[in-house]
Amino acid sequence: MTPPVFWVDDVPRAGETALVSGPEGRHAVTVTRLRPGEPVILGDGRGTRADCTVTEVSGKDRLTVRAGRVEFVARRTPLVTIVQALPKAERSELAVDLMTEAGADVIVPWQAARSIARWSGAKAAKGVEKWRTTAATAAKQARRAWIPEVHDLSATIDVRDVCARVHAAGGVVALLHEDGATPFRSVDFSAAPEVVFVIGPEGGLTEQEVADLTALGGRSVVLGPQVLRTAAAGAVALGALGAVTDRWDA
């Protein structure tokens, strides 16, 4: 069984000890019930992680560990950004969880024209914070070395900027659309430094959104014959990308 992962601000160097406290320490002690001598992994969510051994448990939220092997894990290529139109409330965090476990590098919450959920002000800040917490938890579950970066809530003009930047740099911008003109398997991802998947809400992308983003270099792409729920589309696209690139090579 793979040792559990806990996030820390700074990963200790080999041979050093570190204290895991706060919410992570509480989870380690009261939920995972770690004991001295058991292995754990400490990561900073930015690529560095250490294989550690528990040396002491104190109270209900404090764990002391000693670091063994420390490594830096580079991001997989191509870098993948998922622009996710806001799903319905009950599926919002599910979408983030699935795409994080499948390997998303950057997640952009998008207030699309047909999004049923409407975020603004304090609600937007709270929603983004929930997505960031969900991404951190899912990355831990998947034993990832990187926590996906979750942007602030984006309007269509912000999404246009992301797509234009990636296309100009030689990347691929794919608008996942049930009426897409291009099959996923026909897209050449081999030389792309970055890929953007744009996923619409339950009602799909509008004609204007498709026109705007294709004018900036995006391609309307269909994943397959089934119409996917918006919460699942990102994870499915990442799986398909892993099958045609080196992202999933061991």
mmCIF file of C-alpha atoms in Angstrom:
data_model
loop_
_atom_site.group_PDB
_atom_site.id
_atom_site.type_symbol
_atom_site.label_atom_id
_atom_site.label_comp_id
_atom_site.label_asym_id
_atom_site.label_seq_id
_atom_site.Cartn_x
_atom_site.Cartn_y
_atom_site.Cartn_z
ATOM 1 C CA MET A 1 0.000 0.000 0.000
ATOM 2 C CA THR A 2 1.330 3.448 -0.922
ATOM 3 C CA PRO A 3 2.069 5.639 2.120
ATOM 4 C CA PRO A 4 -0.368 8.514 2.730
ATOM 5 C CA VAL A 5 0.510 11.990 1.457
ATOM 6 C CA PHE A 6 0.395 15.196 3.508
ATOM 7 C CA TRP A 7 0.938 18.743 2.266
ATOM 8 C CA VAL A 8 3.459 21.030 3.952
ATOM 9 C CA ASP A 9 4.784 24.470 3.069
ATOM 10 C CA ASP A 10 8.401 23.318 2.995
ATOM 11 C CA VAL A 11 9.594 19.767 2.433
ATOM 12 C CA PRO A 12 12.483 18.807 4.751
ATOM 13 C CA ARG A 13 15.832 17.767 3.314
ATOM 14 C CA ALA A 14 17.072 14.202 3.636
ATOM 15 C CA GLY A 15 17.901 13.398 7.261
ATOM 16 C CA GLU A 16 15.981 16.360 8.672
ATOM 17 C CA THR A 17 12.927 16.163 10.900
ATOM 18 C CA ALA A 18 9.704 18.054 10.306
ATOM 19 C CA LEU A 19 6.534 18.754 12.273
ATOM 20 C CA VAL A 20 3.178 18.139 10.608
ATOM 21 C CA SER A 21 0.467 20.037 12.472
ATOM 22 C CA GLY A 22 -2.819 21.861 11.906
ATOM 23 C CA PRO A 23 -5.457 20.199 9.671
ATOM 24 C CA GLU A 24 -2.896 17.890 8.031
ATOM 25 C CA GLY A 25 -1.530 16.781 11.381
ATOM 26 C CA ARG A 26 -5.036 16.253 12.744
ATOM 27 C CA HIS A 27 -5.962 14.086 9.781
ATOM 28 C CA ALA A 28 -2.752 12.072 10.141
ATOM 29 C CA VAL A 29 -3.300 11.418 13.845
ATOM 30 C CA THR A 30 -7.079 11.095 14.232
ATOM 31 C CA VAL A 31 -8.185 9.777 10.822
ATOM 32 C CA THR A 32 -5.222 7.894 9.368
ATOM 33 C CA ARG A 33 -4.101 6.962 12.909
ATOM 34 C CA LEU A 34 -0.412 6.935 12.099
ATOM 35 C CA ARG A 35 2.050 5.581 14.624
ATOM 36 C CA PRO A 36 5.851 5.856 15.061
ATOM 37 C CA GLY A 37 7.738 3.801 12.495
ATOM 38 C CA GLU A 38 5.101 4.096 9.766
ATOM 39 C CA PRO A 39 5.942 5.624 6.361
ATOM 40 C CA VAL A 40 4.418 8.849 5.030
ATOM 41 C CA ILE A 41 5.082 11.170 2.097
ATOM 42 C CA LEU A 42 5.392 14.920 2.569
ATOM 43 C CA GLY A 43 4.862 17.139 -0.458
ATOM 44 C CA ASP A 44 4.672 20.855 -1.104
ATOM 45 C CA GLY A 45 2.270 20.538 -4.038
ATOM 46 C CA ARG A 46 4.859 22.162 -6.293
ATOM 47 C CA GLY A 47 6.775 19.046 -7.335
ATOM 48 C CA THR A 48 8.983 18.324 -4.305
ATOM 49 C CA ARG A 49 8.219 15.398 -2.049
ATOM 50 C CA ALA A 50 10.011 13.301 0.555
ATOM 51 C CA ASP A 51 9.672 9.730 1.754
ATOM 52 C CA CYS A 52 9.470 10.033 5.534
ATOM 53 C CA THR A 53 9.104 7.911 8.654
ATOM 54 C CA VAL A 54 6.975 8.901 11.632
ATOM 55 C CA THR A 55 9.155 9.366 14.722
ATOM 56 C CA GLU A 56 6.663 10.806 17.207
ATOM 57 C CA VAL A 57 2.930 11.444 17.627
ATOM 58 C CA SER A 58 1.858 14.053 20.166
ATOM 59 C CA GLY A 59 -1.662 15.210 20.991
ATOM 60 C CA LYS A 60 -4.378 15.016 18.390
ATOM 61 C CA ASP A 61 -2.780 17.075 15.644
ATOM 62 C CA ARG A 62 1.012 16.855 15.793
ATOM 63 C CA LEU A 63 3.222 14.426 13.955
ATOM 64 C CA THR A 64 7.033 14.452 13.800
ATOM 65 C CA VAL A 65 8.704 12.728 10.858
ATOM 66 C CA ARG A 66 12.228 12.176 9.576
ATOM 67 C CA ALA A 67 12.874 12.598 5.856
ATOM 68 C CA GLY A 68 14.642 9.963 3.790
ATOM 69 C CA ARG A 69 14.730 10.214 0.009
ATOM 70 C CA VAL A 70 13.741 13.609 -1.391
ATOM 71 C CA GLU A 71 12.886 14.133 -5.058
ATOM 72 C CA PHE A 72 11.568 16.735 -7.447
ATOM 73 C CA VAL A 73 8.968 15.470 -9.903
ATOM 74 C CA ALA A 74 8.703 17.515 -13.098
ATOM 75 C CA ARG A 75 5.309 18.244 -14.603
ATOM 76 C CA ARG A 76 4.130 15.942 -17.350
ATOM 77 C CA THR A 77 4.044 17.313 -20.875
ATOM 78 C CA PRO A 78 2.124 18.728 -22.518
ATOM 79 C CA LEU A 79 0.862 21.005 -19.759
ATOM 80 C CA VAL A 80 -2.937 20.736 -19.636
ATOM 81 C CA THR A 81 -5.280 23.582 -18.756
ATOM 82 C CA ILE A 82 -8.964 22.818 -18.415
ATOM 83 C CA VAL A 83 -11.397 25.694 -18.805
ATOM 84 C CA GLN A 84 -14.428 24.358 -16.951
ATOM 85 C CA ALA A 85 -17.766 26.114 -17.287
ATOM 86 C CA LEU A 86 -19.456 26.203 -13.891
ATOM 87 C CA PRO A 87 -21.486 22.994 -13.457
ATOM 88 C CA LYS A 88 -24.591 22.644 -11.337
ATOM 89 C CA ALA A 89 -23.813 23.011 -7.632
ATOM 90 C CA GLU A 90 -23.981 19.297 -6.825
ATOM 91 C CA ARG A 91 -21.505 18.467 -9.595
ATOM 92 C CA SER A 92 -19.128 21.384 -9.196
ATOM 93 C CA GLU A 93 -16.573 19.808 -6.895
ATOM 94 C CA LEU A 94 -16.995 16.411 -8.575
ATOM 95 C CA ALA A 95 -15.695 17.920 -11.815
ATOM 96 C CA VAL A 96 -12.603 19.276 -10.039
ATOM 97 C CA ASP A 97 -12.001 15.997 -8.220
ATOM 98 C CA LEU A 98 -12.152 13.906 -11.393
ATOM 99 C CA MET A 99 -9.988 16.167 -13.547
ATOM 100 C CA THR A 100 -7.391 16.488 -10.770
ATOM 101 C CA GLU A 101 -7.106 12.719 -10.358
ATOM 102 C CA ALA A 102 -6.822 12.410 -14.150
ATOM 103 C CA GLY A 103 -3.888 14.856 -14.261
ATOM 104 C CA ALA A 104 -5.057 18.435 -14.938
ATOM 105 C CA ASP A 105 -2.330 21.038 -14.358
ATOM 106 C CA VAL A 106 -4.422 24.207 -14.400
ATOM 107 C CA ILE A 107 -8.162 24.619 -13.826
ATOM 108 C CA VAL A 108 -10.029 27.734 -14.932
ATOM 109 C CA PRO A 109 -13.557 28.148 -13.546
ATOM 110 C CA TRP A 110 -15.585 29.855 -16.266
ATOM 111 C CA GLN A 111 -18.863 31.741 -16.043
ATOM 112 C CA ALA A 112 -20.155 30.601 -19.431
ATOM 113 C CA ALA A 113 -23.296 31.942 -21.055
ATOM 114 C CA ARG A 114 -25.365 28.823 -20.317
ATOM 115 C CA SER A 115 -23.978 28.074 -16.852
ATOM 116 C CA ILE A 116 -26.872 27.469 -14.475
ATOM 117 C CA ALA A 117 -24.664 28.308 -11.503
ATOM 118 C CA ARG A 118 -24.005 32.030 -11.216
ATOM 119 C CA TRP A 119 -21.065 33.184 -9.124
ATOM 120 C CA SER A 120 -20.271 36.753 -8.110
ATOM 121 C CA GLY A 121 -18.698 38.636 -5.223
ATOM 122 C CA ALA A 122 -18.377 36.599 -2.030
ATOM 123 C CA LYS A 123 -20.000 33.575 -3.667
ATOM 124 C CA ALA A 124 -17.297 33.532 -6.349
ATOM 125 C CA ALA A 125 -14.522 33.727 -3.765
ATOM 126 C CA LYS A 126 -16.102 30.928 -1.735
ATOM 127 C CA GLY A 127 -16.609 28.775 -4.829
ATOM 128 C CA VAL A 128 -13.011 29.179 -5.975
ATOM 129 C CA GLU A 129 -11.746 28.341 -2.490
ATOM 130 C CA LYS A 130 -13.838 25.140 -2.506
ATOM 131 C CA TRP A 131 -12.357 24.183 -5.873
ATOM 132 C CA ARG A 132 -8.828 24.769 -4.557
ATOM 133 C CA THR A 133 -9.504 22.657 -1.475
ATOM 134 C CA THR A 134 -11.007 19.905 -3.615
ATOM 135 C CA ALA A 135 -8.006 19.983 -5.967
ATOM 136 C CA ALA A 136 -5.564 19.677 -3.056
ATOM 137 C CA THR A 137 -7.488 16.761 -1.551
ATOM 138 C CA ALA A 138 -7.833 14.953 -4.892
ATOM 139 C CA ALA A 139 -4.137 15.456 -5.687
ATOM 140 C CA LYS A 140 -3.301 13.863 -2.351
ATOM 141 C CA GLN A 141 -5.616 10.922 -3.060
ATOM 142 C CA ALA A 142 -4.002 10.420 -6.472
ATOM 143 C CA ARG A 143 -0.480 10.647 -4.958
ATOM 144 C CA ARG A 144 0.339 13.579 -7.216
ATOM 145 C CA ALA A 145 3.407 15.741 -6.649
ATOM 146 C CA TRP A 146 1.645 18.821 -8.041
ATOM 147 C CA ILE A 147 -1.596 20.404 -6.894
ATOM 148 C CA PRO A 148 -3.396 21.896 -9.911
ATOM 149 C CA GLU A 149 -3.461 25.678 -10.025
ATOM 150 C CA VAL A 150 -7.061 26.896 -9.773
ATOM 151 C CA HIS A 151 -7.607 30.359 -11.239
ATOM 152 C CA ASP A 152 -10.024 32.949 -9.964
ATOM 153 C CA LEU A 153 -13.441 32.972 -11.644
ATOM 154 C CA SER A 154 -13.021 33.854 -15.311
ATOM 155 C CA ALA A 155 -15.310 35.593 -17.748
ATOM 156 C CA THR A 156 -15.293 34.769 -21.453
ATOM 157 C CA ILE A 157 -12.851 37.593 -22.150
ATOM 158 C CA ASP A 158 -10.377 35.908 -19.762
ATOM 159 C CA VAL A 159 -10.870 32.563 -21.489
ATOM 160 C CA ARG A 160 -10.209 34.250 -24.823
ATOM 161 C CA ASP A 161 -6.862 35.498 -23.458
ATOM 162 C CA VAL A 162 -5.877 31.994 -22.290
ATOM 163 C CA CYS A 163 -6.753 30.417 -25.632
ATOM 164 C CA ALA A 164 -5.004 33.126 -27.666
ATOM 165 C CA ARG A 165 -1.825 32.814 -25.570
ATOM 166 C CA VAL A 166 -1.643 29.027 -25.865
ATOM 167 C CA HIS A 167 -2.381 29.016 -29.602
ATOM 168 C CA ALA A 168 0.262 31.694 -30.228
ATOM 169 C CA ALA A 169 2.821 29.562 -28.369
ATOM 170 C CA GLY A 170 2.157 26.530 -30.565
ATOM 171 C CA GLY A 171 -0.279 24.779 -28.249
ATOM 172 C CA VAL A 172 -3.593 23.091 -28.977
ATOM 173 C CA VAL A 173 -6.931 24.595 -27.954
ATOM 174 C CA ALA A 174 -9.758 22.046 -28.149
ATOM 175 C CA LEU A 175 -13.373 23.017 -27.609
ATOM 176 C CA LEU A 176 -15.078 19.818 -26.477
ATOM 177 C CA HIS A 177 -18.399 19.949 -28.246
ATOM 178 C CA GLU A 178 -20.928 17.264 -29.177
ATOM 179 C CA ASP A 179 -21.223 18.802 -32.639
ATOM 180 C CA GLY A 180 -17.474 19.177 -33.009
ATOM 181 C CA ALA A 181 -16.137 18.993 -36.560
ATOM 182 C CA THR A 182 -12.903 17.200 -35.646
ATOM 183 C CA PRO A 183 -12.655 13.758 -33.958
ATOM 184 C CA PHE A 184 -10.343 13.780 -30.939
ATOM 185 C CA ARG A 185 -8.143 11.067 -32.450
ATOM 186 C CA SER A 186 -7.484 13.304 -35.475
ATOM 187 C CA VAL A 187 -5.875 16.094 -33.444
ATOM 188 C CA ASP A 188 -2.067 16.109 -33.406
ATOM 189 C CA PHE A 189 -0.962 16.739 -29.821
ATOM 190 C CA SER A 190 2.589 15.419 -30.324
ATOM 191 C CA ALA A 191 4.420 18.748 -30.565
ATOM 192 C CA ALA A 192 2.139 20.854 -28.380
ATOM 193 C CA PRO A 193 3.825 22.387 -25.305
ATOM 194 C CA GLU A 194 0.407 23.059 -23.798
ATOM 195 C CA VAL A 195 -3.140 21.887 -24.354
ATOM 196 C CA VAL A 196 -6.333 23.690 -23.393
ATOM 197 C CA PHE A 197 -9.625 21.823 -23.148
ATOM 198 C CA VAL A 198 -12.640 24.126 -23.066
ATOM 199 C CA ILE A 199 -15.676 22.428 -21.518
ATOM 200 C CA GLY A 200 -19.129 23.960 -21.664
ATOM 201 C CA PRO A 201 -21.881 23.718 -19.045
ATOM 202 C CA GLU A 202 -24.855 21.320 -19.066
ATOM 203 C CA GLY A 203 -26.465 23.303 -21.865
ATOM 204 C CA GLY A 204 -23.311 23.243 -23.969
ATOM 205 C CA LEU A 205 -21.295 25.995 -25.621
ATOM 206 C CA THR A 206 -23.204 28.687 -27.464
ATOM 207 C CA GLU A 207 -22.617 29.325 -31.150
ATOM 208 C CA GLN A 208 -21.074 32.680 -30.230
ATOM 209 C CA GLU A 209 -18.645 31.092 -27.765
ATOM 210 C CA VAL A 210 -17.574 28.525 -30.348
ATOM 211 C CA ALA A 211 -17.141 31.253 -32.972
ATOM 212 C CA ASP A 212 -15.155 33.499 -30.613
ATOM 213 C CA LEU A 213 -12.740 30.779 -29.531
ATOM 214 C CA THR A 214 -12.263 29.175 -32.940
ATOM 215 C CA ALA A 215 -11.401 32.633 -34.285
ATOM 216 C CA LEU A 216 -8.533 32.638 -31.782
ATOM 217 C CA GLY A 217 -7.178 29.272 -32.939
ATOM 218 C CA GLY A 218 -9.434 26.864 -31.076
ATOM 219 C CA ARG A 219 -10.751 23.712 -32.721
ATOM 220 C CA SER A 220 -14.214 22.262 -32.182
ATOM 221 C CA VAL A 221 -13.504 18.665 -31.159
ATOM 222 C CA VAL A 222 -15.783 15.711 -30.431
ATOM 223 C CA LEU A 223 -14.551 13.105 -27.939
ATOM 224 C CA GLY A 224 -16.826 10.289 -29.048
ATOM 225 C CA PRO A 225 -20.393 9.221 -29.792
ATOM 226 C CA GLN A 226 -21.658 9.666 -26.223
ATOM 227 C CA VAL A 227 -22.720 13.049 -24.828
ATOM 228 C CA LEU A 228 -20.806 13.429 -21.566
ATOM 229 C CA ARG A 229 -21.888 15.325 -18.494
ATOM 230 C CA THR A 230 -19.790 18.429 -18.010
ATOM 231 C CA ALA A 231 -18.389 17.072 -14.747
ATOM 232 C CA ALA A 232 -16.925 14.011 -16.486
ATOM 233 C CA ALA A 233 -15.702 15.550 -19.738
ATOM 234 C CA GLY A 234 -12.389 16.861 -18.387
ATOM 235 C CA ALA A 235 -11.336 13.529 -16.921
ATOM 236 C CA VAL A 236 -12.315 11.663 -20.103
ATOM 237 C CA ALA A 237 -10.376 14.127 -22.252
ATOM 238 C CA LEU A 238 -7.309 13.749 -20.044
ATOM 239 C CA GLY A 239 -7.564 9.962 -20.324
ATOM 240 C CA ALA A 240 -7.778 10.187 -24.096
ATOM 241 C CA LEU A 241 -4.802 12.560 -24.158
ATOM 242 C CA GLY A 242 -2.791 10.196 -21.976
ATOM 243 C CA ALA A 243 -3.377 7.420 -24.491
ATOM 244 C CA VAL A 244 -1.990 9.422 -27.426
ATOM 245 C CA THR A 245 0.921 11.242 -25.714
ATOM 246 C CA ASP A 246 3.639 10.412 -23.155
ATOM 247 C CA ARG A 247 1.724 11.905 -20.229
ATOM 248 C CA TRP A 248 0.785 8.510 -18.800
ATOM 249 C CA ASP A 249 4.107 6.770 -19.373
ATOM 250 C CA ALA A 250 5.405 5.275 -16.121
#
